[in-house]
XYZ file of C-alpha atoms in Angstrom:
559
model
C 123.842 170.089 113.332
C 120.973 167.824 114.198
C 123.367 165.278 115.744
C 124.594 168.041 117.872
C 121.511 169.331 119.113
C 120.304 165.579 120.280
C 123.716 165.219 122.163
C 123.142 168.393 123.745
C 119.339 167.972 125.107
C 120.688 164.891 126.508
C 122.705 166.211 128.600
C 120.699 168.439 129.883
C 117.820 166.702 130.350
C 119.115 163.281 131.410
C 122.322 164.120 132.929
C 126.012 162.919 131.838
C 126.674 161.244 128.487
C 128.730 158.111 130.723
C 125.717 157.679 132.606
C 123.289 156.837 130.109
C 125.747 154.412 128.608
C 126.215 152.970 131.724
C 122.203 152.721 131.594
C 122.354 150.825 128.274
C 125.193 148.821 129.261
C 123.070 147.708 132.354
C 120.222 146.824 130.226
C 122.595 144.515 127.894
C 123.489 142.735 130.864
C 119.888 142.152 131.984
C 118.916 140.973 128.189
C 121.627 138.372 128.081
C 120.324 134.964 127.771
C 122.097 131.821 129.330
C 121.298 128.014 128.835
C 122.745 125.298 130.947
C 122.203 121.516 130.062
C 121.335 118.802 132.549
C 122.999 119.079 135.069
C 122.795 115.459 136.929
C 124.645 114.891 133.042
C 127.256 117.427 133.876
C 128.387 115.253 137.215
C 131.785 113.673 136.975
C 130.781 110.095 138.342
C 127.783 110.143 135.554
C 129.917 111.499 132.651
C 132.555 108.703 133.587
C 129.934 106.174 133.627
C 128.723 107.091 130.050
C 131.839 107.047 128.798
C 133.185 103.714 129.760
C 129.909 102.462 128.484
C 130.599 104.266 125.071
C 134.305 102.874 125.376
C 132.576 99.214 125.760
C 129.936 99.439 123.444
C 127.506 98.866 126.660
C 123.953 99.808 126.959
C 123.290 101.803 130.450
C 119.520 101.482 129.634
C 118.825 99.025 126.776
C 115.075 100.800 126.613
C 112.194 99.345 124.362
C 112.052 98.598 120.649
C 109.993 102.306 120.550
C 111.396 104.575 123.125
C 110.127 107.452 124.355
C 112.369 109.994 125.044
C 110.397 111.795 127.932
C 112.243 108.808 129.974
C 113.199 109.684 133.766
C 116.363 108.501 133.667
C 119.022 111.037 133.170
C 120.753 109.682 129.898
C 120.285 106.715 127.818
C 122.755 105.014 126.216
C 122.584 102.112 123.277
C 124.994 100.582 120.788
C 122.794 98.843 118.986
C 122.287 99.014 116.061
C 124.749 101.472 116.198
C 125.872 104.064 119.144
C 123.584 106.498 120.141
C 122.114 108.143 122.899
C 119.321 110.207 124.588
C 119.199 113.117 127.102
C 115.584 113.721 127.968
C 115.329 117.168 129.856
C 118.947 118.510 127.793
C 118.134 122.154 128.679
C 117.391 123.075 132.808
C 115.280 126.410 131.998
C 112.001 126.027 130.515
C 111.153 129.204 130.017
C 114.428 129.547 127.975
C 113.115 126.864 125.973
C 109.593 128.714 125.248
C 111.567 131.807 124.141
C 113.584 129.183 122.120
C 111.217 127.828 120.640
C 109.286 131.574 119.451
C 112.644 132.562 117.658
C 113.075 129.828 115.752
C 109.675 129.670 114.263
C 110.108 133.258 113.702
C 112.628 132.830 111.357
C 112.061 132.150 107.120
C 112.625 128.320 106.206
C 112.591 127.241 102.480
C 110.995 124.319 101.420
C 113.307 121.242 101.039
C 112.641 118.498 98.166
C 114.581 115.929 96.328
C 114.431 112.284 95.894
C 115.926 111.598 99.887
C 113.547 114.513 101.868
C 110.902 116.767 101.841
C 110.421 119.358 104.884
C 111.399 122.851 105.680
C 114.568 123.936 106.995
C 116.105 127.834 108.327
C 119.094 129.034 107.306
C 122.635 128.085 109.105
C 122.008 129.072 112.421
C 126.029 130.003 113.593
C 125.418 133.747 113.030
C 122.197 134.558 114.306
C 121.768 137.060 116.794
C 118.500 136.244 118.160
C 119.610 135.899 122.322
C 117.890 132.329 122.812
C 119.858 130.877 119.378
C 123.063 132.344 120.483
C 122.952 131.138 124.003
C 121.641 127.773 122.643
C 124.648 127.637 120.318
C 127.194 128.638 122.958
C 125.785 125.892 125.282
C 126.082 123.370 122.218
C 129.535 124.024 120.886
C 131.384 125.215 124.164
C 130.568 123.230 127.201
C 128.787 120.412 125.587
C 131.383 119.440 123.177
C 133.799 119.286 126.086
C 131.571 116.943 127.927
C 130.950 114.908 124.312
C 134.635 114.759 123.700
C 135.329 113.652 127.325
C 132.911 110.950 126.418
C 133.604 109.470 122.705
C 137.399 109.907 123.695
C 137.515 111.820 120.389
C 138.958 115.868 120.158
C 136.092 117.385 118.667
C 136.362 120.431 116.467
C 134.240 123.937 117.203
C 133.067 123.774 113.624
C 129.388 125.003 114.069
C 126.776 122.920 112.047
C 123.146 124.201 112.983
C 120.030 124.788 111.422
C 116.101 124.646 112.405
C 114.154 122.030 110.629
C 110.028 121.519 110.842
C 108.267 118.076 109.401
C 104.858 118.720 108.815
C 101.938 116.378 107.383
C 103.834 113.919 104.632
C 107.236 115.087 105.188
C 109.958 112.836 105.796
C 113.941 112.181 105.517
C 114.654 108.837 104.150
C 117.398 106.485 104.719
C 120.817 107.593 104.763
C 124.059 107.396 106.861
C 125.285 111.062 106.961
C 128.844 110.663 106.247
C 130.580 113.437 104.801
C 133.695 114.079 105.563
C 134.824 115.159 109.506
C 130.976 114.801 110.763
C 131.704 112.469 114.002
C 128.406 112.942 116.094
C 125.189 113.984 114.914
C 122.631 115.750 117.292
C 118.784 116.868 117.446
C 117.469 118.628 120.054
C 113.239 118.121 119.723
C 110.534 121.091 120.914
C 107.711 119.620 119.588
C 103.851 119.392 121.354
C 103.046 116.135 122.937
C 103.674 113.385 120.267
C 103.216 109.843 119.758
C 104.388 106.935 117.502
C 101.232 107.559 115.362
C 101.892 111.169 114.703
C 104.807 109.584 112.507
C 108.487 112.103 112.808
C 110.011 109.469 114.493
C 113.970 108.395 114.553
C 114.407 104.975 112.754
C 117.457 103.437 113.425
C 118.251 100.429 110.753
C 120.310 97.310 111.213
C 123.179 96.573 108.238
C 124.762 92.924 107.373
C 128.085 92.918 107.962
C 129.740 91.681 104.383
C 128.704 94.882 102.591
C 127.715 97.478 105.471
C 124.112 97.997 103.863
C 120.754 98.758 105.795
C 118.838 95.865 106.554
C 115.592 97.124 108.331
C 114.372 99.358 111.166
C 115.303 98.219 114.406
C 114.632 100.648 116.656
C 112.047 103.850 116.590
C 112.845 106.993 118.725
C 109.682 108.807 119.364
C 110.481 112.618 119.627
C 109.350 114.580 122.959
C 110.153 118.583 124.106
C 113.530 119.238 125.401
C 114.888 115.487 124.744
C 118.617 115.472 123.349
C 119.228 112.449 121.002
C 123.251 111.826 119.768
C 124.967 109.155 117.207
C 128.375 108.369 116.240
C 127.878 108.668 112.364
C 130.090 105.825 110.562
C 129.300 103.348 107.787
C 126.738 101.711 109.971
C 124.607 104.924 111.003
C 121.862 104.105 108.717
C 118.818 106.248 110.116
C 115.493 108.138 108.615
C 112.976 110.216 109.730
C 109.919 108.454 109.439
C 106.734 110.503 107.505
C 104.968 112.729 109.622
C 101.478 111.391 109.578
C 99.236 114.261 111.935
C 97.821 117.035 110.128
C 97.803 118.796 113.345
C 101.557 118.660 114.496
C 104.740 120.459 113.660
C 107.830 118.523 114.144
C 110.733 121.325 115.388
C 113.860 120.416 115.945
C 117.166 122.004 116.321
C 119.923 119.962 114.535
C 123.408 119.382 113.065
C 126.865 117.429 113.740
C 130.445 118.116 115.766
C 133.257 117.387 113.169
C 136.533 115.697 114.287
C 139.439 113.796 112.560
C 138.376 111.989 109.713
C 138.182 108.095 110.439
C 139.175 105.584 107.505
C 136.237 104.276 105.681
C 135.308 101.166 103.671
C 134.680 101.264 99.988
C 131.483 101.671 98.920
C 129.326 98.782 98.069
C 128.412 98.564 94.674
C 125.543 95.818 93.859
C 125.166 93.941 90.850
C 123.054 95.310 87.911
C 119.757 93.481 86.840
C 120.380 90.959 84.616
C 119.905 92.120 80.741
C 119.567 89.949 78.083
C 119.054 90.167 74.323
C 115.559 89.768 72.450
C 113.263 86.870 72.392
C 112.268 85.512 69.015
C 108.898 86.690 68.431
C 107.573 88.436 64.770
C 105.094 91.068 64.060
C 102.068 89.496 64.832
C 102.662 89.667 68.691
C 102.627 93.553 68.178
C 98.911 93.170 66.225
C 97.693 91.358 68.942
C 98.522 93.913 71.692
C 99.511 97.694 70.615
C 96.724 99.985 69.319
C 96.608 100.257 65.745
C 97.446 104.067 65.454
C 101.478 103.243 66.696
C 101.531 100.961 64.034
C 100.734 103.336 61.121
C 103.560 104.228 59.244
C 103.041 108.071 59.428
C 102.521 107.781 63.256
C 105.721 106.447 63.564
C 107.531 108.992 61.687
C 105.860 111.440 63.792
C 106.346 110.236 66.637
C 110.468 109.824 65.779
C 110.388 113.101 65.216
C 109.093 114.494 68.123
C 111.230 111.980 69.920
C 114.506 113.164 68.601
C 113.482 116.644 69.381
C 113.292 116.121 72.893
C 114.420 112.523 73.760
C 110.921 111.689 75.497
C 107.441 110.925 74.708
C 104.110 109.735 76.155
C 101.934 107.124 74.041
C 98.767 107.236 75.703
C 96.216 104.152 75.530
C 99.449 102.062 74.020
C 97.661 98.412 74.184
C 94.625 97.598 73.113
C 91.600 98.310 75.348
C 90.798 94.816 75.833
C 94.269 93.490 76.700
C 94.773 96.596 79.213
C 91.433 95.451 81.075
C 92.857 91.692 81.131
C 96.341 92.996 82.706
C 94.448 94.881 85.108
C 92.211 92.486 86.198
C 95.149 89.690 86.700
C 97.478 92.344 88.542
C 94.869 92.727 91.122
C 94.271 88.436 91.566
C 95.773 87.383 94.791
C 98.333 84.712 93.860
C 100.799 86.694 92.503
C 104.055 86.666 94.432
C 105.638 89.995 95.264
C 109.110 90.526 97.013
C 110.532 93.653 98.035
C 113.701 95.263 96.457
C 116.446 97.133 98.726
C 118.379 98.203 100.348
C 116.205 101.097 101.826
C 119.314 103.897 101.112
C 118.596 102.936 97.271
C 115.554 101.708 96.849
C 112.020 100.109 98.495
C 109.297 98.575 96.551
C 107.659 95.508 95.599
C 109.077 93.379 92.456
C 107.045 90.542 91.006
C 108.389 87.032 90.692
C 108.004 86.157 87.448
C 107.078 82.156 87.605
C 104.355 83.445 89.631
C 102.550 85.760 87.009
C 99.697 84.338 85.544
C 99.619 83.764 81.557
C 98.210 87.305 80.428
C 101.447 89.363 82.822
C 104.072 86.591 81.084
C 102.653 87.187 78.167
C 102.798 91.231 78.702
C 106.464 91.094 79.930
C 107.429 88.934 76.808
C 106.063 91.688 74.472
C 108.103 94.054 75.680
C 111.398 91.659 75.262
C 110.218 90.816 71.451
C 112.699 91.116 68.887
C 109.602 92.633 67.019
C 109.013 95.723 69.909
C 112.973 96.338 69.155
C 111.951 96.941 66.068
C 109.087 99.085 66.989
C 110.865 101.010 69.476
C 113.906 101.796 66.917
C 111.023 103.345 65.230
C 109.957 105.310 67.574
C 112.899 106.399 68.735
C 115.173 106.604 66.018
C 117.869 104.251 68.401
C 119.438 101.346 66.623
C 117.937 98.082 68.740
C 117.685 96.020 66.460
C 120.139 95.277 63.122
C 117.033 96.188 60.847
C 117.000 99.409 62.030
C 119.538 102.095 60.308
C 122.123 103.796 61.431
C 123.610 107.131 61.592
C 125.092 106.685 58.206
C 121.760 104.901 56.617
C 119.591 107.889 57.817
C 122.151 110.336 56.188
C 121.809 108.828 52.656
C 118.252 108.559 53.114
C 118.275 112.452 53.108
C 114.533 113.784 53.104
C 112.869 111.052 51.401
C 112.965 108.323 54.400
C 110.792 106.788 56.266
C 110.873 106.460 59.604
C 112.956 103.411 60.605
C 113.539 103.005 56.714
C 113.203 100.189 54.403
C 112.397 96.872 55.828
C 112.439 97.589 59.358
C 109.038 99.844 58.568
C 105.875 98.958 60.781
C 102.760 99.428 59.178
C 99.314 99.039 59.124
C 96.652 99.575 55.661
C 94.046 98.339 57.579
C 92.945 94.964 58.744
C 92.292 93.558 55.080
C 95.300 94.183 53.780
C 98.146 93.891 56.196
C 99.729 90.807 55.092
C 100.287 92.545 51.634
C 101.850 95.631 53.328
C 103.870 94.766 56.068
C 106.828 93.597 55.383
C 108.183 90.457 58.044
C 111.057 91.353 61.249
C 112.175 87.709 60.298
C 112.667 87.812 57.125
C 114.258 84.861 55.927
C 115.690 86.403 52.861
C 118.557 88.214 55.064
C 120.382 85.065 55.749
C 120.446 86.388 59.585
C 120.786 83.287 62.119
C 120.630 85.834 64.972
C 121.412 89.451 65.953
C 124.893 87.720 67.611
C 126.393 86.898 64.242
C 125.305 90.524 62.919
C 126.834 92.456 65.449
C 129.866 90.513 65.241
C 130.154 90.746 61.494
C 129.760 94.908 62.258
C 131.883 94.843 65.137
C 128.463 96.713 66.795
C 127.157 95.724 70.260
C 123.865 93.648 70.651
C 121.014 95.649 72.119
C 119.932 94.359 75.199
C 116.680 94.983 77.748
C 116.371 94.244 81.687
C 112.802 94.513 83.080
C 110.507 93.666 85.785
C 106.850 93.991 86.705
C 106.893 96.747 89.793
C 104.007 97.267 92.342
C 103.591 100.730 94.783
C 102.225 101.719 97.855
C 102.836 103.916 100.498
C 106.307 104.089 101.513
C 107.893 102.963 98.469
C 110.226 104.822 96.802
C 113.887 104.821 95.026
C 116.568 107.259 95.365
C 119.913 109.042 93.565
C 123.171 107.004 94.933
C 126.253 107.549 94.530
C 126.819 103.541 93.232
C 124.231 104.289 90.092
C 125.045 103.689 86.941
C 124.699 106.237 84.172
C 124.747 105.396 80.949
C 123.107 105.554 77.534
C 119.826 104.206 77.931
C 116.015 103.985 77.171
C 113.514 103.636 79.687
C 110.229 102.597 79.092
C 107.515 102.246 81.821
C 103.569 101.108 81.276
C 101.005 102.129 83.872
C 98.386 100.565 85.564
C 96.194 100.855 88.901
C 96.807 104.289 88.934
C 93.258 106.024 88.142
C 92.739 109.275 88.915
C 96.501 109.282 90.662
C 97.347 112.474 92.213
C 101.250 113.690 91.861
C 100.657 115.521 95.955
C 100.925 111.524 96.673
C 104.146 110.792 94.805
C 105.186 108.039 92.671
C 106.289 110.151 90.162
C 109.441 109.345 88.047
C 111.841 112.038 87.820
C 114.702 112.625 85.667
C 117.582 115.186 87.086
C 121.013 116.300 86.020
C 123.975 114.671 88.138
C 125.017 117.056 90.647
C 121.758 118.656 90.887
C 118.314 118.795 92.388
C 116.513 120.530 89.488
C 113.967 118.356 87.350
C 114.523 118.091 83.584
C 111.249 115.597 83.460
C 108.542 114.515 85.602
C 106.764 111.043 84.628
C 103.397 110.924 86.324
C 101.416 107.837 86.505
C 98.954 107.594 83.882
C 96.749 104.666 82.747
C 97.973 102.913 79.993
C 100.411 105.564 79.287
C 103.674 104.093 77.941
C 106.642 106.791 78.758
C 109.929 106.686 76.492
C 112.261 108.505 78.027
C 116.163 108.657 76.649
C 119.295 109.283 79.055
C 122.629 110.180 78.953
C 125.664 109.753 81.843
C 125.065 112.851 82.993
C 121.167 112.233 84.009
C 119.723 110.662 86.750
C 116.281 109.347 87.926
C 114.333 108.278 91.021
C 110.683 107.619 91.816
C 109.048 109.814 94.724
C 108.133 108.309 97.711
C 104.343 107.730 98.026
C 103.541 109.102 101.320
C 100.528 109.187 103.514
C 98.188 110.731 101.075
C 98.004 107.762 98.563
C 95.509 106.270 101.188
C 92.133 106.182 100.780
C 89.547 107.286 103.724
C 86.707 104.736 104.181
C 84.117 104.021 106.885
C 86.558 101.942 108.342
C 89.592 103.126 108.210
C 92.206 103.958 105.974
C 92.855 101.773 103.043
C 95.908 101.244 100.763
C 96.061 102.090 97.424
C 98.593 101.750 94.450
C 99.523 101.273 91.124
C 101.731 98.870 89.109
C 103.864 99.164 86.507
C 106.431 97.696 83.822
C 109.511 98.854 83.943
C 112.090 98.544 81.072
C 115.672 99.665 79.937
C 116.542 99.328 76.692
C 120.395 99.562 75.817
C 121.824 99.711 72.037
């Protein structure tokens, strides 16, 4: 009844029902929003020109090594390193731009974070109603895919891939290629405030050698400006990243996503050669009294520790080495003289790896401990793992039943006290087995011979290693030992985290933590990466910023 009585006070009061919806209908029409892109881009004689360029692989501006993309020329094309190109004033209205830009930072983003990016990103943008986004879309995937098929001489689908993204202070997007399957051009349309090459954000565009189709280094920086269009062909050379976004002050908003069209054949995927790994090095029990604290060499420790271990295949042994063998490895490690090489390619990986003939005595003699035969032992201990032919099996600990030790029998590590440890610990060379070498054991069992790889790591800002799909996943122990790292805060990075394939959820975080050694066991479904160390890891002094870092040894252990 209601209903009816609104209808009829309508009528009377405003005349006939048709003409108010005429009235609304009117009002539609005047709310409608269009967008046009450049237009000297749109002319026939340009779009020509671009394309025969594109056709070519010519530049029509070859611009500088850092270009800004508030350039006066109408369009900007480059093949090198790999196709792309820039339209600086893309949309003609700017006030359609300025209500643009008010709906999409009106909308929710969620946080973004893995081991590749960290920034904030909206929703998919191909249903929104807002009248700017729609008329931004139409523009987009109606007449400017015509003009970019006209141009890449490639029929490009109307699949709609869009979506707002914002880079604030220490966000980033690191190196990658974007294939996926269809994606043929990539876009980003930037609205951001006046920006520089200092405010960080910007487009880094990376060479690749041409054997294996892996980045090489940035070779090209495209500083981001308002209303500036950039485009690539994505193939198996687009290697690209979004440098960190170093202003506190700035947002970085962009408007991205990628035209799909017939799927192009593709090269296999590189896969790179594993670090070397090689068996223990001959060295008894007394190397592990002259470096680990005495409390991991107690038997009951140990046992403790196993346990814990087996419970939840990871543990932290804080202040591992002795106090005054820690200060020695810290004091070398920060010597100049050490030589330091950095480990690629950036899509897997970027930090600094020490050559060993370099190290001075006290890092050899470090890195050698941790490739004893007698730390096998120790970790088998620990761990419960089988790395060395002292330590028991699955079988052994079954008959042991309840009244074991951890490790068992011989292979025990243990300490009575200074006095009397000759007397109580038994030799891990004991001549009395008739052993020649762990080779003739485990081919007498028909076992495999444990084996380590390792290397002496240092980070800084920018470094970082990432999930790809090349990694290997196996069985495995991973051991790191920390140094340089005082008072490290996680908001910097540098953290080592453990995930399940297929997912971006953390099953472990390792932070850095002063002679902390981390045990962590793996499985083929897990996979790790270290967190890139942005701009925060610096440290603010009277004259500037200054560099900070840590070190550490890395190890995998493999039974």
């Amino acid at each position: 009844m209601s209903g009816r009585r609104s209808r009829d006070r309508s009528v009377v009061e405003g005349g006939s029902l048709s003409s108010l919806v005429g009235e609304a209908a009117k009002k539609r029409v005047k709310r409608e929003v269009r967008a046009d892109f450049s237009a000297p881009v749109r002319e026939q004689a340009l779009r020509e020109k671009v394309a025969a360029a594109w056709a070519c692989k010519k530049a029509l501006d070859h611009g500088s090594c850092c270009l800004v993309l508030s350039s006066p020329e109408a369009i900007v094309l480059d093949p090198v390193p790999f196709h792309h190109c820039i339209i600086p004033n893309f949309i003609q209205n700017e006030g359609f731009l300025e209500g643009l830009q008010k709906e999409l930072l009106s909308l929710d983003f969620h946080k973004k974070c893995n081991d590749l990016y960290k920034f904030k990103q909206s929703d998919d943008l191909k249903k929104r109603r807002e009248p700017h986004i729609a008329a931004l879309r139409k523009v987009l995937f109606e007449e400017f895919r015509s003009w970019l098929s006209d141009v890449v001489q490639v029929e490009l689908e109307p699949t709609i891939d869009l979506s707002c993204a914002k880079y604030e202070y220490t966000d980033t997007l690191l190196c990658h290629d974007d294939e996926l399957e269809g994606r043929r051009i990539a876009f980003i349309l930037y609205l951001v405030p006046p920006w520089d090459k200092r405010d960080g954000g910007t487009l880094d565009l990376f060479s690749t050698d041409a054997d294996n189709f892996q980045p090489l280094q940035i070779v090209k920086s495209l500083v981001p400006s308002w209303n500036s269009l950039a485009f690539f062909e994505v193939s198996p050379v687009s290697f690209h990243q979004v440098a960190e976004v170093v202003s506190k002050g700035k947002c970085r908003l962009s408007v991205s996503g990628w035209f799909h069209g017939p799927s192009v054949a593709r090269p296999a995927r590189h896969v790179e050669p594993l670090l070397p790994r090689s068996p223990h090095i001959p060295f008894d029990h007394e190397i592990l009294y002259e470096w680990i604290n005495p409390v991991y060499l107690d038997m009951d420790s140990q046992a403790q520790i196993q346990e814990e271990f087996e419970d939840r295949s990871e543990s932290l042994l804080k202040d591992f080495l002795k106090r005054e063998k820690f200060q020695l490895i810290c004091e070398a490690l920060k010597k100049e003289g050490l030589r330091w090489s950095s480990r690629g390619p950036p899509n897997k990986r970027h930090y600094e790896r020490a050559e060993e003939e370099s190290l001075p005595a006290i890092l050899k003699d470090c890195m050698e401990l941790f490739r004893s035969e007698a730390f096998f032992l120790l970790l088998s201990n620990f761990t419960g793992l089988k790395l060395h032919f002292l330590a028991p099996g699955e079988e052994e600990d079954e008959k042991e039943g309840e009244g074991g030790t951890a490790g068992g029998g011989d292979s025990s590590i243990c300490t009575q006290g200074e006095s009397s440890r000759e007397e109580t610990t038994p030799s891990l060379l004991p001549e009395e087995h008739g052993r020649s070498s762990d080779s003739e054991v485990s081919q007498e069992s028909g076992s495999s011979i444990p084996l380590c790889s390792g290397e002496l790591r240092h980070w800084k800002k920018g470094c970082y290693t990432l999930v790809h799909d090349a990694q290997t996943t196996e069985f495995a122990l991973d051991l790191l030992l920390f140094s340089g790292c005082e008072d490290w805060d996680v908001e910097c990075g540098g953290f080592t985290s453990y995930i399940a394939k297929g997912e971006d959820e953390e099953l472990l975080t390792v932070n850095p933590e002063m002679n902390c050694l981390a045990l962590v066991y793996r499985d083929r479904e897990t996979l790790k990466f270290v967190k890139y160390i942005n701009h925060r890891s610096l440290k603010e002094t009277a004259a500037g910023p200054e560099e900070t870092g840590f070190w550490d040894f890395c190890f995998v252990y493999y039974e």
